[in-house]
Short mmCIF file of C-alpha atoms in Angstrom, two decimals:
data_model
loop_
_atom_site.label_atom_id
_atom_site.label_comp_id
_atom_site.label_asym_id
_atom_site.label_seq_id
_atom_site.Cartn_x
_atom_site.Cartn_y
_atom_site.Cartn_z
CA MET A 1 12.95 32.97 3.55
CA LEU A 2 10.45 33.90 6.24
CA TYR A 3 10.01 32.61 9.83
CA PRO A 4 6.66 31.66 11.18
CA SER A 5 4.74 33.20 14.06
CA LYS A 6 3.68 31.21 16.78
CA ALA A 7 0.18 31.50 15.77
CA GLN A 8 1.01 30.25 12.26
CA LEU A 9 2.84 27.28 13.77
CA ARG A 10 -0.23 26.48 16.06
CA LEU A 11 -2.64 26.69 13.17
CA TRP A 12 -0.55 24.37 10.81
CA ASN A 13 -0.13 21.87 13.71
CA ARG A 14 -3.91 21.78 14.28
CA LEU A 15 -4.54 21.11 10.45
CA GLY A 16 -4.20 17.40 11.32
CA ARG A 17 -7.80 17.69 12.62
CA SER A 18 -10.62 17.67 9.87
CA LYS A 19 -12.88 20.32 11.82
CA ILE A 20 -9.87 22.71 11.98
CA ARG A 21 -9.18 22.27 8.19
CA GLU A 22 -12.87 22.93 7.49
CA GLU A 23 -12.75 26.14 9.57
CA ALA A 24 -9.48 27.47 8.16
CA GLY A 25 -10.27 26.23 4.60
CA LEU A 26 -6.49 24.96 4.57
CA PHE A 27 -4.72 21.68 4.38
CA LEU A 28 -1.23 20.35 4.48
CA ALA A 29 0.53 18.61 1.61
CA GLU A 30 3.96 16.92 2.23
CA GLY A 31 6.79 15.70 0.10
CA LEU A 32 8.50 16.96 -3.06
CA LYS A 33 6.38 15.16 -5.50
CA VAL A 34 3.12 16.06 -3.70
CA VAL A 35 3.99 19.70 -3.56
CA GLN A 36 5.02 19.75 -7.18
CA ALA A 37 1.74 18.18 -8.17
CA LEU A 38 -0.13 20.86 -6.05
CA LEU A 39 1.87 23.70 -7.56
CA GLU A 40 1.04 22.29 -11.11
CA SER A 41 -2.63 21.94 -10.35
CA ASP A 42 -5.11 24.78 -10.33
CA TRP A 43 -5.41 24.77 -6.58
CA GLU A 44 -4.14 27.67 -4.59
CA VAL A 45 -1.12 27.40 -2.40
CA GLN A 46 -1.00 29.82 0.61
CA ALA A 47 2.51 29.02 1.80
CA LEU A 48 5.45 26.76 1.33
CA LEU A 49 7.10 25.37 4.44
CA THR A 50 10.72 23.86 4.49
CA LEU A 51 12.91 22.21 6.96
CA GLU A 52 15.92 24.46 7.68
CA GLY A 53 19.30 23.14 6.78
CA GLY A 54 18.13 21.77 3.39
CA LYS A 55 19.71 19.13 1.24
CA GLU A 56 20.79 19.95 -2.29
CA LYS A 57 17.63 18.47 -3.77
CA ARG A 58 15.29 20.54 -1.54
CA ALA A 59 17.57 23.70 -2.37
CA ALA A 60 17.11 23.10 -6.11
CA PHE A 61 13.34 22.75 -5.55
CA LEU A 62 13.00 26.11 -3.72
CA ASP A 63 14.92 27.92 -6.31
CA ARG A 64 12.36 26.98 -8.92
CA LEU A 65 9.30 28.38 -6.79
CA PRO A 66 7.45 31.47 -7.80
CA ALA A 67 8.78 34.39 -6.06
CA SER A 68 5.33 35.42 -4.93
CA LEU A 69 4.91 32.32 -2.91
CA PRO A 70 5.66 32.89 0.82
CA CYS A 71 8.26 30.41 1.94
CA TYR A 72 8.76 29.68 5.61
CA GLY A 73 11.79 27.96 7.25
CA LEU A 74 11.03 25.68 10.12
CA THR A 75 13.45 24.21 12.78
CA ALA A 76 13.72 20.46 13.02
CA GLY A 77 11.56 20.85 16.32
CA GLU A 78 8.71 22.64 14.54
CA TRP A 79 8.82 20.23 11.67
CA THR A 80 8.21 17.21 13.95
CA GLY A 81 4.75 18.26 14.88
CA LEU A 82 3.69 18.62 11.24
CA THR A 83 5.56 15.69 9.31
CA GLN A 84 3.92 12.37 8.42
CA ASP A 85 7.30 11.03 7.35
CA VAL A 86 9.85 8.99 9.30
CA SER A 87 12.50 10.46 6.87
CA PRO A 88 11.06 13.82 5.94
CA GLU A 89 12.09 15.28 2.63
CA GLY A 90 11.55 18.66 4.32
CA ILE A 91 9.01 20.14 1.86
CA MET A 92 5.38 21.03 2.74
CA ALA A 93 2.74 23.28 1.40
CA VAL A 94 -0.23 24.87 3.00
CA GLY A 95 -3.02 24.48 0.38
CA ARG A 96 -6.30 26.25 0.26
CA ILE A 97 -9.43 23.75 0.14
CA PRO A 98 -11.13 24.53 -3.15
CA PRO A 99 -14.81 24.79 -3.64
CA LYS A 100 -16.60 21.29 -3.55
CA PRO A 101 -17.68 20.06 -6.82
CA THR A 102 -21.45 19.15 -6.89
CA LEU A 103 -22.74 15.74 -7.45
CA ALA A 104 -24.08 16.85 -10.75
CA ASP A 105 -20.57 18.09 -11.84
CA MET A 106 -19.24 14.67 -10.86
CA THR A 107 -21.62 12.62 -12.86
CA ALA A 108 -21.53 14.93 -15.88
CA GLY A 109 -17.74 14.15 -16.14
CA ALA A 110 -18.48 10.32 -16.22
CA ASP A 111 -18.11 10.15 -20.01
CA GLU A 112 -14.50 10.71 -19.49
CA GLY A 113 -14.00 7.77 -17.25
CA PRO A 114 -15.61 5.68 -14.44
CA LEU A 115 -16.60 6.96 -11.00
CA LEU A 116 -15.12 5.48 -7.82
CA LEU A 117 -17.65 5.32 -5.03
CA LEU A 118 -16.27 4.57 -1.50
CA HIS A 119 -18.09 3.40 1.54
CA GLU A 120 -16.53 3.91 4.88
CA ILE A 121 -12.91 4.05 4.01
CA ARG A 122 -11.27 4.93 7.28
CA ASN A 123 -7.70 4.38 6.58
CA PRO A 124 -6.15 7.63 5.05
CA GLY A 125 -3.14 5.61 3.48
CA ASN A 126 -5.66 3.42 1.62
CA LEU A 127 -7.75 6.33 0.52
CA GLY A 128 -4.67 7.99 -0.86
CA ALA A 129 -3.61 4.85 -2.61
CA LEU A 130 -6.97 4.37 -4.09
CA ALA A 131 -7.15 8.04 -5.41
CA ARG A 132 -3.64 7.55 -6.93
CA SER A 133 -4.78 4.31 -8.83
CA ALA A 134 -7.96 5.93 -9.97
CA SER A 135 -6.07 8.79 -11.39
CA TRP A 136 -3.81 6.54 -13.31
CA PHE A 137 -6.69 4.65 -14.77
CA GLY A 138 -8.53 7.71 -15.91
CA PHE A 139 -11.39 7.76 -13.39
CA SER A 140 -13.41 10.93 -13.68
CA GLY A 141 -14.00 11.32 -10.00
CA MET A 142 -14.40 9.89 -6.42
CA ILE A 143 -17.52 10.11 -4.30
CA LEU A 144 -17.22 9.22 -0.60
CA GLY A 145 -20.10 8.19 1.43
CA GLN A 146 -20.48 9.17 4.99
CA GLY A 147 -18.00 7.89 7.48
CA SER A 148 -15.02 7.71 5.29
CA VAL A 149 -11.79 9.62 6.39
CA ASP A 150 -11.56 13.17 5.06
CA PRO A 151 -9.46 13.13 1.86
CA PHE A 152 -7.85 16.41 3.19
CA ASN A 153 -6.20 14.37 5.87
CA PRO A 154 -2.43 14.91 5.55
CA LYS A 155 -1.85 11.10 5.27
CA ALA A 156 -4.38 10.74 2.63
CA ILE A 157 -2.86 13.63 0.68
CA ARG A 158 0.64 12.22 1.06
CA ALA A 159 -0.45 8.74 0.06
CA SER A 160 -2.17 9.96 -3.07
CA MET A 161 1.10 11.41 -4.15
CA GLY A 162 -0.81 14.44 -5.36
CA SER A 163 -3.56 12.74 -7.27
CA LEU A 164 -6.11 14.20 -5.28
CA PHE A 165 -5.23 17.69 -6.79
CA SER A 166 -6.35 16.56 -10.23
CA LEU A 167 -9.08 13.90 -9.42
CA PRO A 168 -12.40 15.70 -8.62
CA PHE A 169 -13.84 14.32 -5.39
CA VAL A 170 -16.74 15.00 -3.06
CA ALA A 171 -17.22 13.42 0.52
CA GLY A 172 -20.19 12.70 2.87
CA VAL A 173 -22.55 11.73 0.14
CA ASN A 174 -25.54 9.30 1.08
CA LEU A 175 -24.63 6.36 -0.98
CA GLN A 176 -28.01 4.51 -0.34
CA GLU A 177 -29.65 7.49 -2.15
CA LEU A 178 -27.15 8.05 -4.85
CA ILE A 179 -26.68 4.45 -6.21
CA PRO A 180 -30.32 4.00 -7.22
CA MET A 181 -30.01 7.39 -9.05
CA LEU A 182 -26.76 6.42 -10.89
CA LYS A 183 -28.15 3.13 -11.99
CA GLU A 184 -30.46 4.96 -14.40
CA GLU A 185 -27.43 5.85 -16.41
CA PHE A 186 -24.41 3.80 -14.99
CA LEU A 187 -23.57 0.24 -14.61
CA VAL A 188 -22.74 0.12 -10.87
CA ALA A 189 -20.28 -2.69 -10.02
CA GLY A 190 -19.56 -3.37 -6.41
CA SER A 191 -16.61 -5.38 -4.91
CA SER A 192 -17.32 -8.38 -2.87
CA ALA A 193 -14.84 -10.52 -0.77
CA ARG A 194 -16.97 -13.47 -0.97
CA ALA A 195 -18.38 -14.08 -4.38
CA GLY A 196 -19.21 -12.73 -7.76
CA THR A 197 -18.00 -12.41 -11.38
CA LEU A 198 -14.63 -11.42 -12.56
CA PRO A 199 -14.06 -7.71 -13.12
CA HIS A 200 -14.32 -6.82 -16.79
CA PRO A 201 -14.26 -3.80 -19.24
CA CYS A 202 -17.42 -1.54 -19.14
CA GLY A 203 -17.85 0.33 -22.30
CA GLY A 204 -20.46 3.06 -21.24
CA LYS A 205 -20.78 5.08 -18.05
CA ALA A 206 -19.69 2.96 -15.08
CA ALA A 207 -19.10 3.21 -11.31
CA LEU A 208 -17.15 1.03 -9.14
CA LEU A 209 -18.28 0.79 -5.50
CA LEU A 210 -15.55 -0.30 -2.80
CA GLY A 211 -15.82 -0.93 0.96
CA SER A 212 -13.17 -0.81 3.67
CA GLU A 213 -10.42 -3.46 3.91
CA SER A 214 -11.71 -5.03 7.07
CA HIS A 215 -15.43 -4.92 6.40
CA GLY A 216 -16.09 -4.87 2.82
CA LEU A 217 -19.40 -3.44 1.53
CA PRO A 218 -22.54 -4.05 3.63
CA ASP A 219 -25.30 -6.19 1.91
CA SER A 220 -27.63 -3.19 1.99
CA LEU A 221 -25.23 -1.52 -0.65
CA LEU A 222 -24.09 -4.52 -2.31
CA ARG A 223 -27.53 -5.56 -3.25
CA MET A 224 -28.07 -2.33 -4.94
CA THR A 225 -25.25 -2.74 -7.49
CA ASP A 226 -25.83 -4.18 -10.95
CA GLU A 227 -22.78 -6.64 -10.61
CA GLN A 228 -20.77 -8.03 -7.86
CA TRP A 229 -17.03 -8.37 -8.72
CA HIS A 230 -14.69 -10.87 -6.96
CA ILE A 231 -11.11 -11.61 -7.27
CA PRO A 232 -10.72 -15.39 -6.70
CA ARG A 233 -7.97 -16.52 -4.38
CA LYS A 234 -5.54 -18.98 -5.98
CA GLY A 235 -3.28 -19.67 -3.06
CA ALA A 236 -2.99 -19.81 0.53
CA GLY A 237 -3.10 -16.07 1.19
CA GLU A 238 -5.33 -14.99 3.98
CA SER A 239 -6.60 -11.53 2.14
CA LEU A 240 -5.98 -9.43 -0.66
CA SER A 241 -5.35 -5.67 0.44
CA LEU A 242 -7.95 -3.18 -0.56
CA PRO A 243 -5.72 -1.00 -2.66
CA GLN A 244 -4.42 -4.12 -4.63
CA ALA A 245 -7.94 -5.50 -5.21
CA ALA A 246 -9.01 -2.01 -6.18
CA ALA A 247 -6.20 -1.64 -8.68
CA ILE A 248 -7.15 -4.89 -10.53
CA MET A 249 -10.80 -3.75 -10.75
CA MET A 250 -9.87 -0.34 -11.95
CA TYR A 251 -7.41 -1.93 -14.57
CA GLU A 252 -10.21 -4.04 -15.82
CA ILE A 253 -12.98 -1.54 -15.84
CA VAL A 254 -11.17 0.78 -18.32
CA ARG A 255 -9.53 -1.95 -20.37
CA GLU A 256 -10.56 -2.18 -23.95
CA ALA A 257 -13.17 -4.79 -24.38
CA SER A 258 -11.39 -7.33 -26.82
CA PRO A 259 -10.92 -11.04 -26.32
CA ARG A 260 -7.56 -11.86 -25.03
CA GLY A 261 -5.57 -15.12 -24.70
CA MET B 1 2.75 -14.35 32.38
CA LEU B 2 6.56 -13.87 32.42
CA TYR B 3 8.52 -10.63 32.76
CA PRO B 4 11.56 -10.07 30.38
CA SER B 5 15.08 -9.70 31.70
CA LYS B 6 17.06 -6.65 30.45
CA ALA B 7 19.18 -8.92 28.29
CA GLN B 8 15.99 -10.21 26.45
CA LEU B 9 14.68 -6.74 25.97
CA ARG B 10 17.93 -5.51 24.69
CA LEU B 11 18.02 -8.44 22.18
CA TRP B 12 14.58 -7.87 20.99
CA ASN B 13 15.14 -4.21 20.44
CA ARG B 14 18.26 -5.04 18.39
CA LEU B 15 16.13 -7.50 16.07
CA GLY B 16 15.29 -4.30 14.07
CA ARG B 17 18.72 -4.84 12.44
CA SER B 18 19.29 -7.67 9.93
CA LYS B 19 22.79 -8.42 11.12
CA ILE B 20 21.48 -9.00 14.69
CA ARG B 21 18.51 -11.17 13.31
CA GLU B 22 21.03 -13.33 11.39
CA GLU B 23 23.34 -13.77 14.29
CA ALA B 24 20.40 -14.62 16.79
CA GLY B 25 18.39 -16.53 14.20
CA LEU B 26 15.30 -14.78 15.41
CA PHE B 27 12.90 -11.96 14.16
CA LEU B 28 9.79 -10.16 15.32
CA ALA B 29 6.26 -10.42 14.08
CA GLU B 30 3.73 -8.03 15.22
CA GLY B 31 0.03 -7.83 15.16
CA LEU B 32 -2.91 -10.28 16.03
CA LYS B 33 -3.39 -11.56 12.38
CA VAL B 34 0.43 -11.73 11.97
CA VAL B 35 1.12 -13.65 15.17
CA GLN B 36 -1.94 -15.80 14.38
CA ALA B 37 -0.45 -16.78 10.83
CA LEU B 38 2.98 -17.60 12.45
CA LEU B 39 1.40 -19.93 15.11
CA GLU B 40 -0.57 -21.73 12.42
CA SER B 41 2.61 -22.09 10.16
CA ASP B 42 5.31 -24.75 10.65
CA TRP B 43 7.76 -22.12 11.77
CA GLU B 44 8.92 -22.17 15.39
CA VAL B 45 7.90 -19.57 17.87
CA GLN B 46 10.29 -18.75 20.61
CA ALA B 47 8.06 -16.42 22.78
CA LEU B 48 5.08 -14.28 22.78
CA LEU B 49 5.12 -10.65 23.87
CA THR B 50 2.25 -8.67 24.94
CA LEU B 51 1.60 -5.17 26.14
CA GLU B 52 0.44 -5.12 29.68
CA GLY B 53 -3.02 -3.82 30.48
CA GLY B 54 -4.64 -5.76 27.56
CA LYS B 55 -7.96 -5.01 25.84
CA GLU B 56 -10.54 -7.83 25.72
CA LYS B 57 -9.52 -8.85 22.27
CA ARG B 58 -5.99 -9.42 23.26
CA ALA B 59 -6.89 -11.36 26.24
CA ALA B 60 -9.01 -13.74 24.38
CA PHE B 61 -6.11 -14.25 22.01
CA LEU B 62 -3.76 -15.06 24.83
CA ASP B 63 -6.22 -17.54 26.42
CA ARG B 64 -6.01 -19.58 23.29
CA LEU B 65 -2.33 -19.95 23.17
CA PRO B 66 -0.58 -23.20 23.74
CA ALA B 67 0.50 -23.39 27.43
CA SER B 68 4.00 -24.38 26.42
CA LEU B 69 4.65 -21.01 24.93
CA PRO B 70 6.45 -18.56 27.04
CA CYS B 71 4.56 -15.27 27.23
CA TYR B 72 6.10 -12.09 28.43
CA GLY B 73 4.31 -8.89 29.67
CA LEU B 74 5.87 -5.73 28.66
CA THR B 75 5.27 -2.15 29.89
CA ALA B 76 4.14 0.65 27.51
CA GLY B 77 7.71 1.96 27.71
CA GLU B 78 9.30 -1.28 26.84
CA TRP B 79 6.83 -1.77 24.01
CA THR B 80 7.46 1.49 22.29
CA GLY B 81 11.05 0.46 21.26
CA LEU B 82 9.72 -2.63 19.62
CA THR B 83 6.40 -1.77 17.89
CA GLN B 84 5.94 -0.82 14.15
CA ASP B 85 2.47 0.41 14.95
CA VAL B 86 1.01 3.91 15.82
CA SER B 87 -1.78 2.20 17.51
CA PRO B 88 -0.33 -1.13 18.66
CA GLU B 89 -2.48 -4.12 19.09
CA GLY B 90 -0.22 -5.28 21.79
CA ILE B 91 0.76 -8.70 20.48
CA MET B 92 4.01 -9.66 19.07
CA ALA B 93 6.15 -12.93 18.62
CA VAL B 94 9.61 -13.69 18.61
CA GLY B 95 10.05 -16.44 15.87
CA ARG B 96 12.88 -18.43 14.82
CA ILE B 97 14.32 -18.07 11.31
CA PRO B 98 13.71 -21.28 9.48
CA PRO B 99 16.47 -22.87 7.44
CA LYS B 100 16.67 -21.16 3.74
CA PRO B 101 15.24 -23.16 0.89
CA THR B 102 17.68 -23.89 -1.89
CA LEU B 103 17.34 -22.42 -5.21
CA ALA B 104 16.51 -25.84 -6.48
CA ASP B 105 13.69 -26.23 -4.06
CA MET B 106 12.27 -22.95 -5.24
CA THR B 107 12.27 -23.88 -8.83
CA ALA B 108 10.91 -27.39 -8.13
CA GLY B 109 7.87 -25.89 -6.68
CA ALA B 110 7.01 -23.82 -9.74
CA ASP B 111 4.56 -26.21 -11.11
CA GLU B 112 2.39 -25.11 -8.42
CA GLY B 113 2.48 -21.49 -9.29
CA PRO B 114 4.61 -18.74 -10.63
CA LEU B 115 7.77 -17.42 -9.15
CA LEU B 116 8.19 -13.73 -8.08
CA LEU B 117 11.72 -12.38 -8.66
CA LEU B 118 12.48 -9.02 -6.98
CA HIS B 119 15.20 -6.73 -7.80
CA GLU B 120 16.31 -4.04 -5.33
CA ILE B 121 12.96 -3.72 -3.33
CA ARG B 122 14.19 -1.48 -0.47
CA ASN B 123 11.04 -0.43 1.00
CA PRO B 124 9.95 -3.00 3.64
CA GLY B 125 6.18 -2.03 3.31
CA ASN B 126 6.20 -2.78 -0.46
CA LEU B 127 8.05 -6.13 0.14
CA GLY B 128 5.48 -7.14 2.51
CA ALA B 129 2.58 -6.00 0.26
CA LEU B 130 4.13 -7.91 -2.64
CA ALA B 131 4.35 -10.96 -0.51
CA ARG B 132 0.84 -10.67 0.50
CA SER B 133 -0.52 -10.57 -3.04
CA ALA B 134 1.76 -13.18 -4.30
CA SER B 135 0.43 -15.43 -1.52
CA TRP B 136 -3.12 -14.66 -2.55
CA PHE B 137 -2.50 -15.45 -6.19
CA GLY B 138 -0.71 -18.64 -5.50
CA PHE B 139 2.69 -17.95 -6.33
CA SER B 140 5.03 -20.79 -5.43
CA GLY B 141 7.88 -18.69 -4.08
CA MET B 142 9.83 -15.37 -3.92
CA ILE B 143 13.42 -14.93 -5.01
CA LEU B 144 15.15 -11.62 -4.04
CA GLY B 145 18.16 -10.38 -5.67
CA GLN B 146 21.02 -8.65 -3.94
CA GLY B 147 20.19 -5.14 -2.58
CA SER B 148 16.63 -5.87 -1.46
CA VAL B 149 15.51 -5.38 2.06
CA ASP B 150 15.65 -8.42 4.30
CA PRO B 151 12.10 -10.05 4.33
CA PHE B 152 12.65 -10.63 8.10
CA ASN B 153 12.58 -6.86 8.61
CA PRO B 154 9.77 -6.34 11.06
CA LYS B 155 7.91 -3.90 8.96
CA ALA B 156 8.11 -6.43 6.04
CA ILE B 157 6.77 -9.06 8.16
CA ARG B 158 3.92 -6.73 9.37
CA ALA B 159 2.94 -5.69 5.94
CA SER B 160 2.91 -9.17 4.66
CA MET B 161 0.16 -9.97 7.24
CA GLY B 162 1.81 -13.17 7.82
CA SER B 163 1.97 -14.20 4.10
CA LEU B 164 5.81 -14.71 4.29
CA PHE B 165 5.36 -17.72 6.79
CA SER B 166 3.80 -19.70 4.07
CA LEU B 167 5.37 -18.37 0.87
CA PRO B 168 8.80 -19.81 0.32
CA PHE B 169 11.47 -17.10 -0.14
CA VAL B 170 15.23 -16.81 -0.58
CA ALA B 171 17.20 -13.48 -0.60
CA GLY B 172 20.64 -12.46 -1.96
CA VAL B 173 20.35 -14.19 -5.30
CA ASN B 174 22.29 -13.11 -8.31
CA LEU B 175 19.50 -12.40 -10.74
CA GLN B 176 21.79 -11.82 -13.71
CA GLU B 177 22.93 -15.40 -13.29
CA LEU B 178 19.50 -17.01 -12.32
CA ILE B 179 17.50 -15.54 -15.13
CA PRO B 180 19.34 -17.12 -18.03
CA MET B 181 19.01 -20.45 -16.31
CA LEU B 182 15.49 -19.90 -15.35
CA LYS B 183 14.59 -19.19 -19.05
CA GLU B 184 15.46 -22.76 -20.04
CA GLU B 185 12.18 -23.85 -18.58
CA PHE B 186 10.34 -20.73 -17.50
CA LEU B 187 8.78 -17.87 -19.33
CA VAL B 188 10.17 -14.86 -17.46
CA ALA B 189 8.09 -11.61 -17.71
CA GLY B 190 9.51 -8.30 -16.63
CA SER B 191 7.64 -5.26 -15.51
CA SER B 192 8.45 -2.06 -17.46
CA ALA B 193 7.24 1.36 -16.66
CA ARG B 194 7.89 2.69 -20.19
CA ALA B 195 6.44 0.18 -22.71
CA GLY B 196 5.48 -3.30 -23.44
CA THR B 197 2.72 -5.79 -23.84
CA LEU B 198 -0.36 -6.15 -21.57
CA PRO B 199 0.26 -8.73 -18.78
CA HIS B 200 -1.49 -12.13 -19.62
CA PRO B 201 -2.00 -15.60 -18.44
CA CYS B 202 0.85 -17.90 -18.69
CA GLY B 203 -0.10 -21.59 -18.70
CA GLY B 204 3.22 -23.27 -18.00
CA LYS B 205 6.19 -22.38 -15.68
CA ALA B 206 6.54 -18.59 -15.30
CA ALA B 207 8.26 -15.96 -13.40
CA LEU B 208 7.55 -12.37 -12.77
CA LEU B 209 10.32 -9.91 -12.35
CA LEU B 210 9.85 -6.59 -10.68
CA GLY B 211 11.95 -3.70 -9.80
CA SER B 212 11.71 -0.87 -7.38
CA GLU B 213 8.83 1.80 -7.35
CA SER B 214 11.40 4.52 -7.99
CA HIS B 215 13.82 3.04 -10.32
CA GLY B 216 12.09 0.02 -11.93
CA LEU B 217 14.22 -2.58 -13.39
CA PRO B 218 17.57 -2.00 -14.96
CA ASP B 219 18.11 -2.50 -18.70
CA SER B 220 20.57 -5.18 -18.05
CA LEU B 221 17.81 -7.29 -16.54
CA LEU B 222 14.75 -6.24 -18.46
CA ARG B 223 16.58 -7.17 -21.76
CA MET B 224 17.06 -10.66 -20.39
CA THR B 225 13.24 -11.25 -20.08
CA ASP B 226 11.24 -13.04 -22.56
CA GLU B 227 8.51 -10.38 -22.38
CA GLN B 228 8.22 -6.92 -21.15
CA TRP B 229 4.85 -6.11 -19.45
CA HIS B 230 3.46 -2.68 -19.14
CA ILE B 231 0.28 -1.33 -17.64
CA PRO B 232 -0.76 1.65 -19.82
CA ARG B 233 -1.79 4.97 -18.08
CA LYS B 234 -5.36 5.99 -19.04
CA GLY B 235 -5.50 9.23 -16.92
CA ALA B 236 -3.45 12.07 -15.59
CA GLY B 237 -2.04 10.02 -12.76
CA GLU B 238 1.77 10.61 -12.40
CA SER B 239 2.56 7.07 -11.37
CA LEU B 240 1.08 3.69 -10.39
CA SER B 241 2.42 2.30 -7.22
CA LEU B 242 4.53 -0.89 -7.24
CA PRO B 243 2.11 -3.05 -5.12
CA GLN B 244 -0.81 -2.09 -7.27
CA ALA B 245 1.00 -2.71 -10.56
CA ALA B 246 2.32 -5.95 -9.10
CA ALA B 247 -1.13 -7.05 -8.04
CA ILE B 248 -2.46 -6.56 -11.68
CA MET B 249 0.30 -8.61 -13.15
CA MET B 250 -0.11 -11.29 -10.62
CA TYR B 251 -3.83 -11.37 -11.21
CA GLU B 252 -3.25 -11.71 -14.93
CA ILE B 253 -0.37 -14.31 -14.77
CA VAL B 254 -2.46 -16.84 -12.96
CA ARG B 255 -5.76 -16.17 -14.57
CA GLU B 256 -7.34 -18.94 -16.71
CA ALA B 257 -6.53 -18.33 -20.44
CA SER B 258 -9.90 -17.91 -21.92
CA PRO B 259 -11.25 -15.11 -24.22
CA ARG B 260 -13.12 -12.41 -22.16
CA GLY B 261 -15.32 -9.47 -23.13
#
């Protein structure tokens, strides 16, 4: 077990900021399952951090790590600045940000599964939740427009439960320009909180466009889509949360097209 | 604007604990939308709390309150002990816990919409999210087994976005005893992470039984259900979150039964 230098601790603390992550090419991934997923991915792990005085579960995890991976023990005080969790599991990894896939890479993968297009998703918990569902439903990738939270945000990584390490994604894309191009090959469905058809299976290449929970999609983007999908309200509920509405649309878009009862 | 006494502050701080809530018959509801929903419900509000030095949005909200409602200004220090939010909106209400509906009340309402049965949901954020979706999809009520988190937990109230004030619920029910009785009139569908049929519309009286995200439903309960519902994985994702899986099942159970593409 190694002990971190002050400079290391200072850097890790600053990885909460996207500018620093970009400069350093590093990000933080917290939690047993998240770190496990990172280790199983083809992403590079620079170091493993653990809260000293570990529980049995954590010790068993550490025993299985590759011997070549530097592993640092942090005090409770050092941990507090880094953790996202109220009851931390005491396991974190410093991962290296991989090369960005190109838009061409992303659209080429779309035979495997739909694309997820995201407009101004600012809540990192929601972004992580969307990635987790997209990964479950076999989406081939996630394209974020300008103004969304950075997927390497520690809270987004945490909420994705590690899905972001196997779901290709690219951020900062101009969706106004992308959507018309995509439409040449893809059916593009956009979520509308106001009106539209029920989500349904899409056999060929498809993309699902979602906006933020509070603002939804602007008309300028929604009118570009081939279809507007809407989940009708049946009760008194004031709103349906974004991750829940998204999960329903993802479930439907990849469902096999067959009449059901 | 009133200022709270030390005794009041002490009581409000202790309302984070279910035992104290039960003794006092009070709970905390935080956030503009949540408090708005509480004021619009037929529940009783004892007091409104606000963080001093309010923003314009908060001031506009306070101006619209009934004059008869006591409104207390709290300092930032006093607020910290009570808030659930990292960036608090600065609005909270002290609500009175209403009389518990009976199980007979709950099942009598089931012509209006399905019942949600919950087994050992310990995460208050998940419980709130489930209530929010259930309210959107017109469920008639929510029945919690023993070992679930108290729905009056401040985090559950917060995550429900106020849905709990219009969705009848009862906690601490023995599901092992309830389910066989329900089955005389209801179709009872249970969620399984392992196998089962796709969720589908249920025309008559129906109940949806869900377990926790980490443990799912025990076999002892699952084998009592009429149907086991399963959402198949299409991609590499490690797991689907409980609120997302639940939203899909709720969407399906209330959907009109007609063949679709």
